[in-house]
mmCIF file of C-alpha atoms and ligand atoms in Angstrom:
data_model
loop_
_atom_site.group_PDB
_atom_site.id
_atom_site.type_symbol
_atom_site.label_atom_id
_atom_site.label_comp_id
_atom_site.label_asym_id
_atom_site.label_seq_id
_atom_site.Cartn_x
_atom_site.Cartn_y
_atom_site.Cartn_z
ATOM 1 C CA MET A 656 103.406 100.278 46.214
ATOM 2 C CA ILE A 657 105.880 101.795 48.683
ATOM 3 C CA LYS A 658 109.448 101.769 47.353
ATOM 4 C CA PHE A 659 111.770 99.069 48.666
ATOM 5 C CA ASN A 660 108.904 97.144 50.239
ATOM 6 C CA GLY A 661 110.623 93.902 49.303
ATOM 7 C CA LEU A 662 113.677 94.993 51.295
ATOM 8 C CA PHE A 663 111.594 95.741 54.379
ATOM 9 C CA HIS A 664 109.895 92.400 54.005
ATOM 10 C CA LYS A 665 113.196 90.559 53.700
ATOM 11 C CA GLY A 666 114.583 92.440 56.694
ATOM 12 C CA LEU A 667 111.634 91.266 58.768
ATOM 13 C CA GLU A 668 112.041 87.706 57.546
ATOM 14 C CA ASP A 669 115.692 87.770 58.617
ATOM 15 C CA LEU A 670 114.719 89.000 62.087
ATOM 16 C CA ALA A 671 112.080 86.273 62.370
ATOM 17 C CA ARG A 672 114.621 83.627 61.366
ATOM 18 C CA GLN A 673 116.859 84.768 64.221
ATOM 19 C CA ASP A 674 113.907 84.819 66.692
ATOM 20 C CA ARG A 675 114.437 88.559 66.999
ATOM 21 C CA LEU A 676 111.250 89.811 65.391
ATOM 22 C CA ARG A 677 109.278 92.071 67.695
ATOM 23 C CA VAL A 678 105.528 92.084 67.251
ATOM 24 C CA CYS A 679 103.685 94.760 69.193
ATOM 25 C CA ARG A 680 100.384 93.547 70.594
ATOM 26 C CA SER A 681 97.530 95.757 71.721
ATOM 27 C CA LEU A 682 96.548 95.313 75.340
ATOM 28 C CA GLN A 683 93.569 96.648 77.195
ATOM 29 C CA ARG A 684 93.907 97.502 80.863
ATOM 30 C CA ILE A 685 91.125 95.702 82.710
ATOM 31 C CA GLY A 686 92.095 96.489 86.271
ATOM 32 C CA VAL A 687 95.129 97.329 88.321
ATOM 33 C CA GLY A 688 97.967 95.168 86.994
ATOM 34 C CA ARG A 689 95.665 93.153 84.722
ATOM 35 C CA VAL A 690 95.471 93.327 80.943
ATOM 36 C CA LEU A 691 93.395 91.749 78.228
ATOM 37 C CA CYS A 692 95.350 90.687 75.151
ATOM 38 C CA GLN A 693 93.169 91.555 72.152
ATOM 39 C CA GLN A 694 94.847 89.000 69.872
ATOM 40 C CA THR A 695 94.398 85.992 72.152
ATOM 41 C CA GLY A 696 91.460 87.160 74.282
ATOM 42 C CA ARG A 697 93.467 86.108 77.326
ATOM 43 C CA GLU A 698 93.388 87.980 80.652
ATOM 44 C CA LEU A 699 96.867 88.310 82.080
ATOM 45 C CA VAL A 700 98.551 89.518 85.241
ATOM 46 C CA ASP A 701 101.059 92.096 84.032
ATOM 47 C CA PHE A 702 104.573 91.464 85.331
ATOM 48 C CA SER A 703 106.266 93.537 82.629
ATOM 49 C CA SER A 704 105.135 97.079 83.374
ATOM 50 C CA SER A 705 107.464 99.656 84.930
ATOM 51 C CA ASP A 706 104.538 101.320 86.702
ATOM 52 C CA TYR A 707 106.233 100.127 89.901
ATOM 53 C CA LEU A 708 104.026 102.071 92.339
ATOM 54 C CA GLY A 709 100.802 101.650 90.389
ATOM 55 C CA LEU A 710 100.537 105.428 89.995
ATOM 56 C CA CYS A 711 99.480 105.525 86.365
ATOM 57 C CA THR A 712 95.850 104.837 87.299
ATOM 58 C CA HIS A 713 95.848 106.887 90.514
ATOM 59 C CA PRO A 714 92.848 109.268 90.622
ATOM 60 C CA LEU A 715 94.945 112.184 91.877
ATOM 61 C CA LEU A 716 97.229 112.031 88.835
ATOM 62 C CA LEU A 717 94.284 111.907 86.454
ATOM 63 C CA GLU A 718 92.489 114.724 88.242
ATOM 64 C CA ARG A 719 95.586 116.976 88.354
ATOM 65 C CA ALA A 720 96.315 116.257 84.686
ATOM 66 C CA VAL A 721 92.868 117.567 83.756
ATOM 67 C CA ILE A 722 93.145 120.601 86.043
ATOM 68 C CA CYS A 723 96.517 121.525 84.573
ATOM 69 C CA ALA A 724 95.249 121.054 81.014
ATOM 70 C CA GLN A 725 92.212 123.212 81.764
ATOM 71 C CA MET A 726 94.605 126.003 82.737
ATOM 72 C CA ASP A 727 97.372 125.568 80.153
ATOM 73 C CA GLY A 728 95.853 123.468 77.347
ATOM 74 C CA SER A 729 96.392 119.896 76.253
ATOM 75 C CA GLY A 730 99.631 120.707 74.452
ATOM 76 C CA SER A 731 102.463 123.090 75.255
ATOM 77 C CA GLY A 732 102.547 124.427 71.701
ATOM 78 C CA ALA A 733 106.286 124.969 71.384
ATOM 79 C CA SER A 734 109.652 123.902 72.692
ATOM 80 C CA ARG A 735 110.832 125.036 76.077
ATOM 81 C CA VAL A 736 113.096 127.689 74.563
ATOM 82 C CA VAL A 737 110.287 129.204 72.470
ATOM 83 C CA THR A 738 106.975 129.502 74.365
ATOM 84 C CA GLY A 739 106.516 125.975 75.732
ATOM 85 C CA LEU A 740 107.750 126.690 79.262
ATOM 86 C CA THR A 741 104.672 127.304 81.388
ATOM 87 C CA VAL A 742 104.775 128.571 84.952
ATOM 88 C CA HIS A 743 103.621 125.108 86.092
ATOM 89 C CA MET A 744 106.459 123.430 84.229
ATOM 90 C CA ARG A 745 109.028 125.809 85.684
ATOM 91 C CA ASN A 746 107.619 125.211 89.177
ATOM 92 C CA LEU A 747 107.936 121.495 88.548
ATOM 93 C CA GLU A 748 111.567 121.898 87.485
ATOM 94 C CA GLN A 749 112.311 123.743 90.697
ATOM 95 C CA ARG A 750 110.524 121.044 92.650
ATOM 96 C CA VAL A 751 112.609 118.345 90.969
ATOM 97 C CA ALA A 752 115.769 120.353 91.693
ATOM 98 C CA ALA A 753 114.871 120.448 95.398
ATOM 99 C CA LEU A 754 114.052 116.717 95.442
ATOM 100 C CA THR A 755 117.369 115.813 93.819
ATOM 101 C CA ALA A 756 119.290 118.262 96.052
ATOM 102 C CA MET A 757 120.548 119.998 92.896
ATOM 103 C CA PRO A 758 120.523 123.728 92.123
ATOM 104 C CA ASP A 759 118.310 123.327 89.056
ATOM 105 C CA ALA A 760 116.620 120.889 86.679
ATOM 106 C CA ARG A 761 115.219 120.733 83.158
ATOM 107 C CA ILE A 762 112.237 118.715 82.003
ATOM 108 C CA PHE A 763 112.443 116.729 78.771
ATOM 109 C CA PRO A 764 109.653 115.074 76.759
ATOM 110 C CA SER A 765 111.099 111.619 77.492
ATOM 111 C CA GLY A 766 113.998 109.860 79.181
ATOM 112 C CA TRP A 767 115.231 108.708 75.804
ATOM 113 C CA GLN A 768 115.367 112.293 74.575
ATOM 114 C CA ALA A 769 117.085 113.484 77.757
ATOM 115 C CA ASN A 770 119.858 110.904 77.449
ATOM 116 C CA ALA A 771 120.180 111.183 73.689
ATOM 117 C CA SER A 772 120.620 114.966 73.946
ATOM 118 C CA LEU A 773 122.760 115.142 77.076
ATOM 119 C CA LEU A 774 125.888 113.556 75.613
ATOM 120 C CA PRO A 775 126.100 115.745 72.473
ATOM 121 C CA ALA A 776 125.591 118.797 74.739
ATOM 122 C CA LEU A 777 128.481 117.702 76.979
ATOM 123 C CA GLY A 778 130.614 116.796 73.965
ATOM 124 C CA ARG A 779 130.142 120.280 72.565
ATOM 125 C CA LEU A 780 131.102 121.842 75.895
ATOM 126 C CA SER A 781 134.311 119.846 75.941
ATOM 127 C CA ILE A 782 135.353 120.921 72.436
ATOM 128 C CA GLN A 783 134.439 124.531 73.069
ATOM 129 C CA GLN A 784 136.121 124.868 76.434
ATOM 130 C CA THR A 785 139.090 122.480 76.270
ATOM 131 C CA GLY A 786 139.688 122.159 72.547
ATOM 132 C CA GLU A 787 139.502 118.392 72.942
ATOM 133 C CA LYS A 788 136.788 115.791 72.562
ATOM 134 C CA ALA A 789 135.145 114.483 75.712
ATOM 135 C CA THR A 790 136.057 110.967 76.823
ATOM 136 C CA ILE A 791 133.112 108.888 77.901
ATOM 137 C CA PHE A 792 133.488 105.959 80.288
ATOM 138 C CA ALA A 793 130.353 103.861 80.303
ATOM 139 C CA ASP A 794 129.252 100.884 82.332
ATOM 140 C CA LYS A 795 128.853 98.212 79.677
ATOM 141 C CA LEU A 796 125.150 97.765 80.444
ATOM 142 C CA ILE A 797 123.902 101.352 80.251
ATOM 143 C CA HIS A 798 120.661 102.031 78.440
ATOM 144 C CA ALA A 799 120.423 102.280 74.651
ATOM 145 C CA SER A 800 119.458 105.966 74.869
ATOM 146 C CA LEU A 801 122.826 106.788 76.476
ATOM 147 C CA TYR A 802 124.638 104.833 73.765
ATOM 148 C CA HIS A 803 122.567 106.716 71.231
ATOM 149 C CA GLY A 804 123.680 109.990 72.845
ATOM 150 C CA CYS A 805 127.331 108.937 72.555
ATOM 151 C CA ALA A 806 126.843 108.099 68.878
ATOM 152 C CA ALA A 807 125.046 111.402 68.252
ATOM 153 C CA ALA A 808 127.981 113.178 69.923
ATOM 154 C CA GLY A 809 130.391 111.329 67.614
ATOM 155 C CA LEU A 810 132.029 109.772 70.663
ATOM 156 C CA ARG A 811 132.790 106.105 71.101
ATOM 157 C CA PRO A 812 132.477 105.297 74.810
ATOM 158 C CA ILE A 813 135.211 103.411 76.641
ATOM 159 C CA ARG A 814 133.246 100.640 78.310
ATOM 160 C CA PHE A 815 134.078 99.360 81.770
ATOM 161 C CA ARG A 816 132.982 95.929 82.978
ATOM 162 C CA HIS A 817 129.522 96.024 84.449
ATOM 163 C CA GLY A 818 129.639 97.352 88.019
ATOM 164 C CA ASP A 819 133.450 97.059 88.108
ATOM 165 C CA VAL A 820 134.674 100.290 89.704
ATOM 166 C CA ALA A 821 138.301 99.057 89.805
ATOM 167 C CA HIS A 822 138.203 98.531 86.037
ATOM 168 C CA LEU A 823 136.826 102.054 85.619
ATOM 169 C CA ALA A 824 139.663 103.409 87.772
ATOM 170 C CA THR A 825 142.248 101.653 85.581
ATOM 171 C CA LEU A 826 140.705 103.107 82.427
ATOM 172 C CA LEU A 827 140.504 106.593 83.916
ATOM 173 C CA ALA A 828 144.125 106.387 84.999
ATOM 174 C CA GLN A 829 145.127 105.596 81.392
ATOM 175 C CA CYS A 830 143.254 108.595 79.987
ATOM 176 C CA LYS A 831 145.647 111.294 78.758
ATOM 177 C CA SER A 832 143.086 113.615 77.185
ATOM 178 C CA SER A 833 142.479 117.024 78.703
ATOM 179 C CA GLY A 834 138.898 117.027 77.405
ATOM 180 C CA LEU A 835 135.913 116.459 79.694
ATOM 181 C CA ARG A 836 135.801 113.007 81.282
ATOM 182 C CA ILE A 837 132.294 111.697 81.724
ATOM 183 C CA VAL A 838 131.285 108.534 83.593
ATOM 184 C CA LEU A 839 127.900 107.077 82.682
ATOM 185 C CA THR A 840 125.972 104.592 84.742
ATOM 186 C CA GLU A 841 122.509 103.646 85.958
ATOM 187 C CA SER A 842 121.700 103.422 89.651
ATOM 188 C CA VAL A 843 119.388 100.428 89.119
ATOM 189 C CA PHE A 844 120.103 98.616 85.874
ATOM 190 C CA SER A 845 117.043 98.260 83.704
ATOM 191 C CA MET A 846 117.670 94.710 82.529
ATOM 192 C CA GLU A 847 119.827 93.208 85.312
ATOM 193 C CA GLY A 848 118.002 94.673 88.316
ATOM 194 C CA ASP A 849 121.253 95.206 90.183
ATOM 195 C CA GLN A 850 122.619 98.447 91.592
ATOM 196 C CA SER A 851 125.705 100.587 91.023
ATOM 197 C CA ASP A 852 128.038 101.361 93.889
ATOM 198 C CA ILE A 853 127.378 105.083 93.677
ATOM 199 C CA VAL A 854 129.582 105.936 96.671
ATOM 200 C CA ALA A 855 132.597 104.213 95.105
ATOM 201 C CA LEU A 856 131.856 105.802 91.725
ATOM 202 C CA ARG A 857 131.739 109.202 93.395
ATOM 203 C CA ALA A 858 135.143 108.628 94.992
ATOM 204 C CA ILE A 859 136.722 107.490 91.710
ATOM 205 C CA THR A 860 135.248 110.322 89.674
ATOM 206 C CA GLN A 861 136.486 112.806 92.281
ATOM 207 C CA GLN A 862 139.956 111.271 92.165
ATOM 208 C CA TYR A 863 140.177 111.437 88.358
ATOM 209 C CA ASN A 864 138.283 114.700 87.918
ATOM 210 C CA ALA A 865 135.471 113.108 85.921
ATOM 211 C CA LEU A 866 131.820 114.089 85.734
ATOM 212 C CA LEU A 867 129.508 111.453 87.248
ATOM 213 C CA CYS A 868 126.238 111.130 85.364
ATOM 214 C CA VAL A 869 123.675 108.693 86.776
ATOM 215 C CA ASP A 870 120.484 107.520 85.086
ATOM 216 C CA GLU A 871 117.973 106.896 87.867
ATOM 217 C CA ALA A 872 115.108 105.747 85.627
ATOM 218 C CA HIS A 873 114.418 102.549 87.581
ATOM 219 C CA ALA A 874 115.301 103.812 91.069
ATOM 220 C CA ILE A 875 113.130 106.928 91.203
ATOM 221 C CA GLY A 876 109.973 106.190 93.152
ATOM 222 C CA VAL A 877 111.312 102.936 94.518
ATOM 223 C CA PHE A 878 114.584 103.773 96.287
ATOM 224 C CA GLY A 879 116.085 106.586 98.305
ATOM 225 C CA GLU A 880 114.959 109.355 100.560
ATOM 226 C CA ASN A 881 111.327 110.105 99.754
ATOM 227 C CA GLY A 882 111.718 107.694 96.846
ATOM 228 C CA PHE A 883 113.936 110.046 94.894
ATOM 229 C CA GLY A 884 116.733 107.727 93.906
ATOM 230 C CA LEU A 885 120.153 106.582 95.011
ATOM 231 C CA SER A 886 122.547 109.221 93.767
ATOM 232 C CA LEU A 887 121.483 112.304 95.707
ATOM 233 C CA GLY A 888 124.594 114.156 96.840
ATOM 234 C CA PHE A 889 126.863 111.887 94.779
ATOM 235 C CA ALA A 890 126.200 112.542 91.088
ATOM 236 C CA ASP A 891 127.079 115.683 89.121
ATOM 237 C CA ILE A 892 124.213 115.066 86.730
ATOM 238 C CA ILE A 893 121.098 113.046 87.519
ATOM 239 C CA VAL A 894 118.743 111.871 84.796
ATOM 240 C CA GLY A 895 115.374 110.567 85.915
ATOM 241 C CA THR A 896 112.185 109.539 84.184
ATOM 242 C CA PHE A 897 108.578 110.194 85.131
ATOM 243 C CA SER A 898 107.512 107.351 82.858
ATOM 244 C CA LYS A 899 108.109 104.435 85.193
ATOM 245 C CA ALA A 900 107.351 104.530 88.948
ATOM 246 C CA LEU A 901 105.902 108.045 88.623
ATOM 247 C CA GLY A 902 103.196 106.752 86.341
ATOM 248 C CA SER A 903 103.207 109.232 83.460
ATOM 249 C CA MET A 904 105.734 110.444 80.850
ATOM 250 C CA GLY A 905 108.685 112.758 80.537
ATOM 251 C CA ALA A 906 112.031 113.044 82.234
ATOM 252 C CA PHE A 907 114.396 115.431 83.934
ATOM 253 C CA ILE A 908 118.061 116.298 84.015
ATOM 254 C CA ALA A 909 119.146 117.845 87.324
ATOM 255 C CA SER A 910 122.483 119.563 87.845
ATOM 256 C CA SER A 911 123.959 123.039 88.405
ATOM 257 C CA LYS A 912 122.236 126.201 87.153
ATOM 258 C CA SER A 913 124.907 126.736 84.505
ATOM 259 C CA ALA A 914 124.681 123.115 83.349
ATOM 260 C CA CYS A 915 120.918 123.508 82.931
ATOM 261 C CA GLU A 916 121.332 126.770 81.024
ATOM 262 C CA TRP A 917 123.909 125.046 78.810
ATOM 263 C CA LEU A 918 121.248 122.408 78.070
ATOM 264 C CA ASP A 919 118.775 125.167 77.114
ATOM 265 C CA ASN A 920 121.275 126.168 74.454
ATOM 266 C CA THR A 921 122.597 122.831 73.283
ATOM 267 C CA ALA A 922 120.327 119.886 74.174
ATOM 268 C CA SER A 923 118.564 119.148 70.903
ATOM 269 C CA GLY A 924 115.851 117.023 72.557
ATOM 270 C CA ALA A 925 114.670 120.146 74.385
ATOM 271 C CA VAL A 926 115.525 122.816 71.821
ATOM 272 C CA PHE A 927 113.987 121.051 68.814
ATOM 273 C CA SER A 928 111.073 119.241 70.456
ATOM 274 C CA THR A 929 107.776 120.486 71.828
ATOM 275 C CA ALA A 930 107.794 120.754 75.603
ATOM 276 C CA LEU A 931 105.917 118.248 77.720
ATOM 277 C CA SER A 932 102.126 118.495 77.672
ATOM 278 C CA PRO A 933 100.457 120.337 80.590
ATOM 279 C CA LEU A 934 98.429 117.125 81.124
ATOM 280 C CA LEU A 935 101.651 115.359 82.040
ATOM 281 C CA ILE A 936 102.991 118.267 84.080
ATOM 282 C CA GLY A 937 99.823 117.985 86.189
ATOM 283 C CA ALA A 938 100.124 114.217 86.567
ATOM 284 C CA ILE A 939 103.807 114.439 87.552
ATOM 285 C CA ASP A 940 103.079 117.174 90.071
ATOM 286 C CA ALA A 941 100.473 114.925 91.710
ATOM 287 C CA ALA A 942 102.865 111.958 91.714
ATOM 288 C CA LEU A 943 105.463 114.084 93.506
ATOM 289 C CA ASP A 944 102.861 114.999 96.140
ATOM 290 C CA LEU A 945 102.181 111.316 96.748
ATOM 291 C CA LEU A 946 105.738 110.017 96.611
ATOM 292 C CA PRO A 947 107.036 110.831 100.130
ATOM 293 C CA ASN A 948 104.082 109.006 101.712
ATOM 294 C CA MET A 949 104.322 105.865 99.608
ATOM 295 C CA VAL A 950 106.514 104.061 102.106
ATOM 296 C CA GLN A 951 104.103 101.142 102.302
ATOM 297 C CA ALA A 952 104.071 100.718 98.526
ATOM 298 C CA ARG A 953 107.887 100.784 98.438
ATOM 299 C CA ASN A 954 107.966 98.181 101.221
ATOM 300 C CA GLN A 955 105.517 96.014 99.327
ATOM 301 C CA VAL A 956 107.740 96.154 96.223
ATOM 302 C CA GLU A 957 110.735 95.171 98.340
ATOM 303 C CA VAL A 958 108.968 92.330 100.159
ATOM 304 C CA LEU A 959 107.502 90.845 96.987
ATOM 305 C CA SER A 960 110.784 91.181 95.092
ATOM 306 C CA LYS A 961 112.668 89.351 97.853
ATOM 307 C CA ARG A 962 110.019 86.668 97.815
ATOM 308 C CA LEU A 963 110.277 86.041 94.079
ATOM 309 C CA ARG A 964 114.077 86.115 94.136
ATOM 310 C CA LYS A 965 114.027 83.549 96.943
ATOM 311 C CA HIS A 966 111.622 81.306 95.019
ATOM 312 C CA MET A 967 113.929 81.483 92.000
ATOM 313 C CA TRP A 968 117.108 80.810 93.996
ATOM 314 C CA ASN A 969 115.469 77.869 95.752
ATOM 315 C CA GLY A 970 114.423 76.494 92.383
ATOM 316 C CA GLY A 971 117.944 76.917 90.972
ATOM 317 C CA VAL A 972 116.876 79.552 88.445
ATOM 318 C CA ASP A 973 119.558 81.978 87.237
ATOM 319 C CA ILE A 974 118.475 85.533 88.060
ATOM 320 C CA GLY A 975 121.938 87.036 87.661
ATOM 321 C CA SER A 976 122.877 89.673 90.211
ATOM 322 C CA SER A 977 119.396 91.120 90.736
ATOM 323 C CA THR A 978 118.866 92.814 94.104
ATOM 324 C CA THR A 979 115.779 94.834 93.212
ATOM 325 C CA HIS A 980 112.252 94.735 91.825
ATOM 326 C CA ILE A 981 113.665 93.933 88.361
ATOM 327 C CA ILE A 982 114.291 90.198 88.246
ATOM 328 C CA PRO A 983 115.682 88.690 85.040
ATOM 329 C CA ILE A 984 114.970 85.024 84.435
ATOM 330 C CA LEU A 985 118.057 84.205 82.409
ATOM 331 C CA VAL A 986 117.507 81.444 79.907
ATOM 332 C CA GLY A 987 120.144 81.900 77.179
ATOM 333 C CA LYS A 988 119.056 81.781 73.569
ATOM 334 C CA GLU A 989 116.290 83.814 71.914
ATOM 335 C CA CYS A 990 114.096 80.828 71.138
ATOM 336 C CA LYS A 991 114.193 79.663 74.767
ATOM 337 C CA ALA A 992 113.081 83.052 76.029
ATOM 338 C CA MET A 993 110.300 83.264 73.437
ATOM 339 C CA SER A 994 109.018 79.825 74.179
ATOM 340 C CA LEU A 995 109.141 80.331 77.954
ATOM 341 C CA ALA A 996 107.233 83.625 77.604
ATOM 342 C CA ARG A 997 104.554 81.779 75.568
ATOM 343 C CA VAL A 998 104.173 79.043 78.187
ATOM 344 C CA ILE A 999 104.001 81.586 81.021
ATOM 345 C CA GLU A 1000 101.373 83.517 79.104
ATOM 346 C CA GLU A 1001 99.266 80.385 78.693
ATOM 347 C CA LEU A 1002 99.393 80.143 82.483
ATOM 348 C CA GLY A 1003 98.002 83.691 82.824
ATOM 349 C CA PHE A 1004 101.059 85.943 83.227
ATOM 350 C CA LEU A 1005 102.504 88.582 80.955
ATOM 351 C CA VAL A 1006 106.305 88.512 81.231
ATOM 352 C CA VAL A 1007 107.845 89.733 78.010
ATOM 353 C CA ALA A 1008 110.941 88.044 76.562
ATOM 354 C CA ILE A 1009 113.943 90.336 76.217
ATOM 355 C CA ARG A 1010 116.275 89.595 73.307
ATOM 356 C CA PRO A 1011 119.092 91.277 71.358
ATOM 357 C CA PRO A 1012 119.781 94.088 70.763
ATOM 358 C CA THR A 1013 118.462 94.904 74.246
ATOM 359 C CA VAL A 1014 120.611 92.175 75.821
ATOM 360 C CA PRO A 1015 123.543 90.093 74.482
ATOM 361 C CA PRO A 1016 122.552 87.041 72.365
ATOM 362 C CA ASP A 1017 123.444 84.487 75.035
ATOM 363 C CA ARG A 1018 121.671 86.368 77.824
ATOM 364 C CA CYS A 1019 118.055 86.386 76.647
ATOM 365 C CA ARG A 1020 115.589 86.493 79.463
ATOM 366 C CA LEU A 1021 112.155 87.052 80.818
ATOM 367 C CA ARG A 1022 112.293 90.353 82.674
ATOM 368 C CA VAL A 1023 109.983 90.280 85.689
ATOM 369 C CA ALA A 1024 109.062 93.682 87.142
ATOM 370 C CA ILE A 1025 107.474 93.633 90.578
ATOM 371 C CA CYS A 1026 104.992 96.420 91.317
ATOM 372 C CA ALA A 1027 103.301 97.515 94.522
ATOM 373 C CA TYR A 1028 99.888 96.317 93.315
ATOM 374 C CA HIS A 1029 100.996 92.715 92.947
ATOM 375 C CA THR A 1030 99.904 90.344 95.681
ATOM 376 C CA ILE A 1031 101.767 87.579 97.477
ATOM 377 C CA GLU A 1032 99.419 85.088 95.813
ATOM 378 C CA GLN A 1033 100.215 86.441 92.346
ATOM 379 C CA VAL A 1034 103.963 86.356 93.011
ATOM 380 C CA ASP A 1035 103.765 82.795 94.345
ATOM 381 C CA ALA A 1036 101.658 81.743 91.375
ATOM 382 C CA LEU A 1037 104.135 83.325 88.954
ATOM 383 C CA ALA A 1038 107.045 81.590 90.725
ATOM 384 C CA HIS A 1039 105.210 78.289 90.499
ATOM 385 C CA ALA A 1040 104.499 78.824 86.800
ATOM 386 C CA LEU A 1041 108.107 79.772 86.050
ATOM 387 C CA LEU A 1042 109.561 76.819 87.929
ATOM 388 C CA HIS A 1043 107.094 74.468 86.282
ATOM 389 C CA ALA A 1044 107.802 75.829 82.795
ATOM 390 C CA ILE A 1045 111.581 75.954 83.217
ATOM 391 C CA GLY A 1046 111.595 72.442 84.645
ATOM 392 C CA ASN A 1047 109.553 71.247 81.711
ATOM 393 C CA ASP A 1048 112.464 71.714 79.319
ATOM 394 C CA GLU A 1049 111.198 69.858 76.292
ATOM 395 C CA LYS A 1050 108.174 72.144 76.018
ATOM 396 C CA HIS A 1051 110.285 75.221 75.538
ATOM 397 C CA GLY A 1052 113.290 73.654 73.897
ATOM 398 C CA CYS A 1053 114.492 75.302 70.692
HETATM 399 C C1 PLP B 1328 117.657 103.236 82.146
HETATM 400 C C2 PLP B 1328 116.687 103.923 81.234
HETATM 401 N N1 PLP B 1328 116.928 105.184 80.879
HETATM 402 C C3 PLP B 1328 116.108 105.853 80.058
HETATM 403 C C4 PLP B 1328 114.976 105.256 79.554
HETATM 404 C C5 PLP B 1328 114.077 106.011 78.637
HETATM 405 O O1 PLP B 1328 113.043 106.586 79.363
HETATM 406 P P1 PLP B 1328 111.655 106.949 78.677
HETATM 407 O O2 PLP B 1328 110.863 105.692 78.617
HETATM 408 O O3 PLP B 1328 111.079 107.980 79.578
HETATM 409 O O4 PLP B 1328 111.948 107.489 77.321
HETATM 410 C C6 PLP B 1328 114.665 103.949 79.911
HETATM 411 C C7 PLP B 1328 113.442 103.302 79.376
HETATM 412 O O5 PLP B 1328 113.273 102.170 79.240
HETATM 413 C C8 PLP B 1328 115.551 103.257 80.769
HETATM 414 O O6 PLP B 1328 115.320 101.990 81.113
#
């Protein structure tokens, strides 16, 4: 018997009582945007994936992954600072630097690792060079990995109201520390589907001599010149993932050459973790080849997202401030979100319920993610199902 098993069991029971228990289900991909749930045997249209451009099944990515692995192996064998940095990976970093209009970039095994290691690296720089701790100003709704980075740095972020640049300015004006000031935000928010005002953030961070760090995880591929995000030319540090619209895994941090070299020395997620597999380097390289010409796919995402938002507005459904392909169906309590997700699934759609700690307790939701492979018919059918299920209150009452 494993020690403390009773405690684990009780912990799970407590989560279940609060409707916060997460149960991971195994899904089998049975076509583009379609999955088979092994537990229920149900075929579902997937509206929860972040594979926004449908690249994760693209033949060019698969082919390039194999070619790259045939040259460099299936694993990189060591961290980037030991022997894990292949010529292909370095070329990819330089490619990412050019695409983000930054002098250099570093590749990380995941977006979580990039964010979780960035803040301690910046915190250390502040102490070393100014003798004072860094002060972090964070949009309230930044991703958990950024919060994790703050905690790992031993820094408690000062949170500004979501998207409220004036509030940020007030907080910056009150800051007396001579340590590094760092502003953290996302360009497209992962759970709200709204966008930061990057231009205004740039102006404020210039005014108060703060570093602007933007997580572009959900914008890369979908927004910006050649699909490379919304903060080009505005941010001091850009974090982006390859795991969402680029259809594979891994992430990058792009900034100045010195900033990147500082990361080589201090970012634990790169120093103490094996570098990204050559398979993924190949797949990412192929995705970057395809990206500039995916205008039609980006348009499709935009058209379908507008269509679903309009359906929801017309039906009086609360989708918050979403302006993008991420459309939250805000329902309130955990049990409402769980029950709505179940009903929607019975109608043939996979839209996962999002609950605390990902979102606040009163803002549970179904998070719809529109991808380029969805069709108008599927979006209309989903809208119909959502309106029907939401209207049918007693069926998903708590
Ligand atoms: C805004 C944001 N940043 C970072 C990450 C982490 O990226 P990855 O999945 O590559 O670890 C996510 C993933 O959900 C995210 O939504």
